[in-house]
mmCIF file of C-alpha atoms in Angstrom:
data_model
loop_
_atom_site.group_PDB
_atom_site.id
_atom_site.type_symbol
_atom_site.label_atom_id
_atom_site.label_comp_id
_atom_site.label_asym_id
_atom_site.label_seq_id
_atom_site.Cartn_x
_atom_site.Cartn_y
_atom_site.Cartn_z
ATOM 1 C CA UNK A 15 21.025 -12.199 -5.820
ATOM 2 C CA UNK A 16 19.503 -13.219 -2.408
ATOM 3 C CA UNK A 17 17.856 -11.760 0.138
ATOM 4 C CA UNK A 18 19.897 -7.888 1.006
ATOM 5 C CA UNK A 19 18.510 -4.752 3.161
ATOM 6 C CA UNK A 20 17.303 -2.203 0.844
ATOM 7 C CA UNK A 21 18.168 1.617 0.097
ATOM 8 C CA UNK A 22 16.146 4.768 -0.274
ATOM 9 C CA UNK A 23 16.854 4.846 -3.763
ATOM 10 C CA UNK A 24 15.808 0.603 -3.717
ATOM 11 C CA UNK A 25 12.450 1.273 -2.411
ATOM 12 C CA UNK A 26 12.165 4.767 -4.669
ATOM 13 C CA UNK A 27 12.605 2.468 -7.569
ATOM 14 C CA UNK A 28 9.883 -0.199 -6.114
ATOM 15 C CA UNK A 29 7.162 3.394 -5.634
ATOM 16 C CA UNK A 30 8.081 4.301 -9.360
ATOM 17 C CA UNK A 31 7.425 0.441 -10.499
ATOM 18 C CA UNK A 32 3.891 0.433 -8.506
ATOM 19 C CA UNK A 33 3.253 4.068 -9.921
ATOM 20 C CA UNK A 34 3.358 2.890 -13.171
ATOM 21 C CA UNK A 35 1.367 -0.062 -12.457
ATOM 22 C CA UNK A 36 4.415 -2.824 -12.618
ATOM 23 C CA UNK A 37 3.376 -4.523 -9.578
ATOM 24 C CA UNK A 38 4.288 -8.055 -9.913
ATOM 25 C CA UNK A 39 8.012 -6.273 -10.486
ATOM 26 C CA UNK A 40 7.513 -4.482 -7.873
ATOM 27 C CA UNK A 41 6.407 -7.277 -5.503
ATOM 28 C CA UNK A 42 9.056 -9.582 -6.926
ATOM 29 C CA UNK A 43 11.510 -6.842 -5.591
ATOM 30 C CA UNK A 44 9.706 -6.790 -2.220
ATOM 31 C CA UNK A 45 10.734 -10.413 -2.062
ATOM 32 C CA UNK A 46 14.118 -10.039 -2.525
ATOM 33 C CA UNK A 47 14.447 -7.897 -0.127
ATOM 34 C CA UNK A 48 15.480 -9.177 3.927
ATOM 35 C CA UNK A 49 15.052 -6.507 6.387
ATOM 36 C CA UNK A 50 11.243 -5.719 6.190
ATOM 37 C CA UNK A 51 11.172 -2.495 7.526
ATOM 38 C CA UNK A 52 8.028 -0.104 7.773
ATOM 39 C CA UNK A 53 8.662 1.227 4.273
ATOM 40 C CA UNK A 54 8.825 -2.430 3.229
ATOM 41 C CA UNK A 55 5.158 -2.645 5.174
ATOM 42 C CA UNK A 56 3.944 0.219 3.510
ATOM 43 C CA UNK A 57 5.546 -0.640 -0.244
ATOM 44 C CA UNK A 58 3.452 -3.981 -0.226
ATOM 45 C CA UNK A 59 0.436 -2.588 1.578
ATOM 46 C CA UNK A 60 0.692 -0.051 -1.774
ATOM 47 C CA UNK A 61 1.063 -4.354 -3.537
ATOM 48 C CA UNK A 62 -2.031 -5.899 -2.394
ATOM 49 C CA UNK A 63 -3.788 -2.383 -2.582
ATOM 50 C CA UNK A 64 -3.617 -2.273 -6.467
ATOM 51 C CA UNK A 65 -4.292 -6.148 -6.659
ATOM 52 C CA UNK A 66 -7.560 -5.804 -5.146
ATOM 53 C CA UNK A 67 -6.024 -8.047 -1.621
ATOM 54 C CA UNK A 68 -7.535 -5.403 1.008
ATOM 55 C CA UNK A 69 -7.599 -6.743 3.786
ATOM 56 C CA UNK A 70 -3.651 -7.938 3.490
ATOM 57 C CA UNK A 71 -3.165 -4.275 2.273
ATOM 58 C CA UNK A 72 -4.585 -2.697 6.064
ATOM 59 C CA UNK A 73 -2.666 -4.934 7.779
ATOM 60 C CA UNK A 74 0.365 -3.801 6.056
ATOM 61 C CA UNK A 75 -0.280 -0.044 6.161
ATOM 62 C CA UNK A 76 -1.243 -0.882 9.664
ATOM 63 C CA UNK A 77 2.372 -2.680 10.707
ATOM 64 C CA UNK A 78 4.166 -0.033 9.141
ATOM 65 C CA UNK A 79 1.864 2.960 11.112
ATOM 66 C CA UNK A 80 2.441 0.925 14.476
ATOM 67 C CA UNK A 81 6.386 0.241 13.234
ATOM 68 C CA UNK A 82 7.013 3.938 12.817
ATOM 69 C CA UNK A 83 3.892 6.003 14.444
ATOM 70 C CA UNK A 84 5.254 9.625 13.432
ATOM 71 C CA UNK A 85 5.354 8.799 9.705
ATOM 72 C CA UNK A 86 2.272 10.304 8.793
ATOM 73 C CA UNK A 87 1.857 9.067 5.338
ATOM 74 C CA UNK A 88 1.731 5.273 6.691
ATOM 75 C CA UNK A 89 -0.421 6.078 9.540
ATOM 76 C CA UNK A 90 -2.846 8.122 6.891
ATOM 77 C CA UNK A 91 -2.663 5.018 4.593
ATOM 78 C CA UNK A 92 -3.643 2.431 6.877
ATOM 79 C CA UNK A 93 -6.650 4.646 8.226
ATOM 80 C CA UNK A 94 -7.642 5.301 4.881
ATOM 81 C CA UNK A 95 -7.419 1.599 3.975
ATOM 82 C CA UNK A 96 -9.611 0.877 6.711
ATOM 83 C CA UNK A 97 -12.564 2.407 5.192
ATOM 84 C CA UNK A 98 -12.383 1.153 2.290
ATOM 85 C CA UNK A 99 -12.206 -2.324 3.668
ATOM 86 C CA UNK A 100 -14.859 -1.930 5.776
ATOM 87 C CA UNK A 101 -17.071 -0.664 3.224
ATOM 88 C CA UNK A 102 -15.910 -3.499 1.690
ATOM 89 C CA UNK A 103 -17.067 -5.813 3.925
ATOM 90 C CA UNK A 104 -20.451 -3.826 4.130
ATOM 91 C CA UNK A 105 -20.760 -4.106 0.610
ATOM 92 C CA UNK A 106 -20.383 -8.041 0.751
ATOM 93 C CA UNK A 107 -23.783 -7.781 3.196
ATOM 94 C CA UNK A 108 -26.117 -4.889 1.011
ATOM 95 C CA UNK A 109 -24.209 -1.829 1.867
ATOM 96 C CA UNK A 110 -22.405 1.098 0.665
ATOM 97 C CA UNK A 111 -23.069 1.105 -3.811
ATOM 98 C CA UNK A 112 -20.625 3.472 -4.394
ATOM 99 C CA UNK A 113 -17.738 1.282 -3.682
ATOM 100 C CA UNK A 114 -16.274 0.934 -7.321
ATOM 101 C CA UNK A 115 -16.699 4.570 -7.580
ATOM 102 C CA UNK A 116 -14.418 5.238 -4.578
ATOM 103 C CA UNK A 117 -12.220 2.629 -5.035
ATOM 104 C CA UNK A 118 -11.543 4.120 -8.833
ATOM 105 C CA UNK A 119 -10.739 7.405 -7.271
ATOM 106 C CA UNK A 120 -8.517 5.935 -4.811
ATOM 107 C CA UNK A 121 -6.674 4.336 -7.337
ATOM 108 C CA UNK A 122 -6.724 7.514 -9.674
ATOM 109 C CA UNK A 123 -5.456 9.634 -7.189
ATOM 110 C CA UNK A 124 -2.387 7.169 -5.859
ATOM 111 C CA UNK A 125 -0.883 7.235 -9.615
ATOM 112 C CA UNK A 126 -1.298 10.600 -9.744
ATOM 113 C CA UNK A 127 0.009 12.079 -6.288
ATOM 114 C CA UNK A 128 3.941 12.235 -6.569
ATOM 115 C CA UNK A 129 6.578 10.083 -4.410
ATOM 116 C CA UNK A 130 3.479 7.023 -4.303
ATOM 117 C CA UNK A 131 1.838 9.385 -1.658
ATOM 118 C CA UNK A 132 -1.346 7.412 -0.589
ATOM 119 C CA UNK A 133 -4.424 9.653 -0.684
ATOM 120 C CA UNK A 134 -7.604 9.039 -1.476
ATOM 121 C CA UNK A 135 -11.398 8.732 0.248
#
C-alpha cells in the first residue's frame, strides 16, 4: 500500500503502538503515511523522543505547535522537549547531572498518561 492520508483511528493506532513501546512499527506507519499533518508532527516527535533523537523530536513537536497553535498538547510537548534538549546540550558541556533521572520520568510518565498525552518535567 503506498503513501494515503491518515484517519483518527490511523494515528490512534500509531499512539497505542508508541505506548507500548513498538516504535519502529509505529514509525514504519508514519512513513506510509502522505499528508503530514500536525498530528503526523507530533506522532514522530513522540518517534525520535523514545529513540533518544532529541533534537529531531523539538523540531517536530515544534512544527506541529506552529502548524496548529491552539492544540495545547503539541504546543506543551514541544516546550517541554525544549528543556530537556537543552539540558541536554548543557549536559554535553558539565551541566545539569540529573538528566537520566528526568529523562526516565519523562519517559515513565508518557506510557503511563492515557491517549499518548506528553507530560513530563
Amino acid at each position: 500500500q503506498g503513501g494515503s492520508y491518515a484517519s483518527a483511528e490511523q494515528f490512534q493506532d500509531i499512539r497505542e503502538m508508541i505506548q507500548r513501546g513498538l516504535i519502529l512499527q509505529a514509525a514504519e506507519a508514519l512513513n506510509r503515511v502522505q499528508n503530514h499533518t500536525a498530528e503526523w508532527h507530533y506522532l514522530y516527535g513522540l518517534v525520535y523522543m523514545r529513540q533518544g533523537m532529541y533534537s529531531r523530536a523539538q523540531q517536530s513537536f515544534q512544527t506541529a505547535a506552529n502548524m496548529d497553535p491552539q492544540n495545547m498538547e503539541y504546543r506543551q510537548a514541544a516546550e517541554q522537549m525544549r528543556g530537556v534538549y537543552q539540558q541536554t546540550h548543557q549536559r554535553t558541556v558539565g551541566g545539569d547531572s540529573n538528566l537520566l533521572c528526568n529523562l526516565c520520568q519523562c519517559l515513565a510518565c508518557m506510557s503511563f498518561c492515557g491517549g499518548g498525552r506528553f507530560c513530563c518535567i
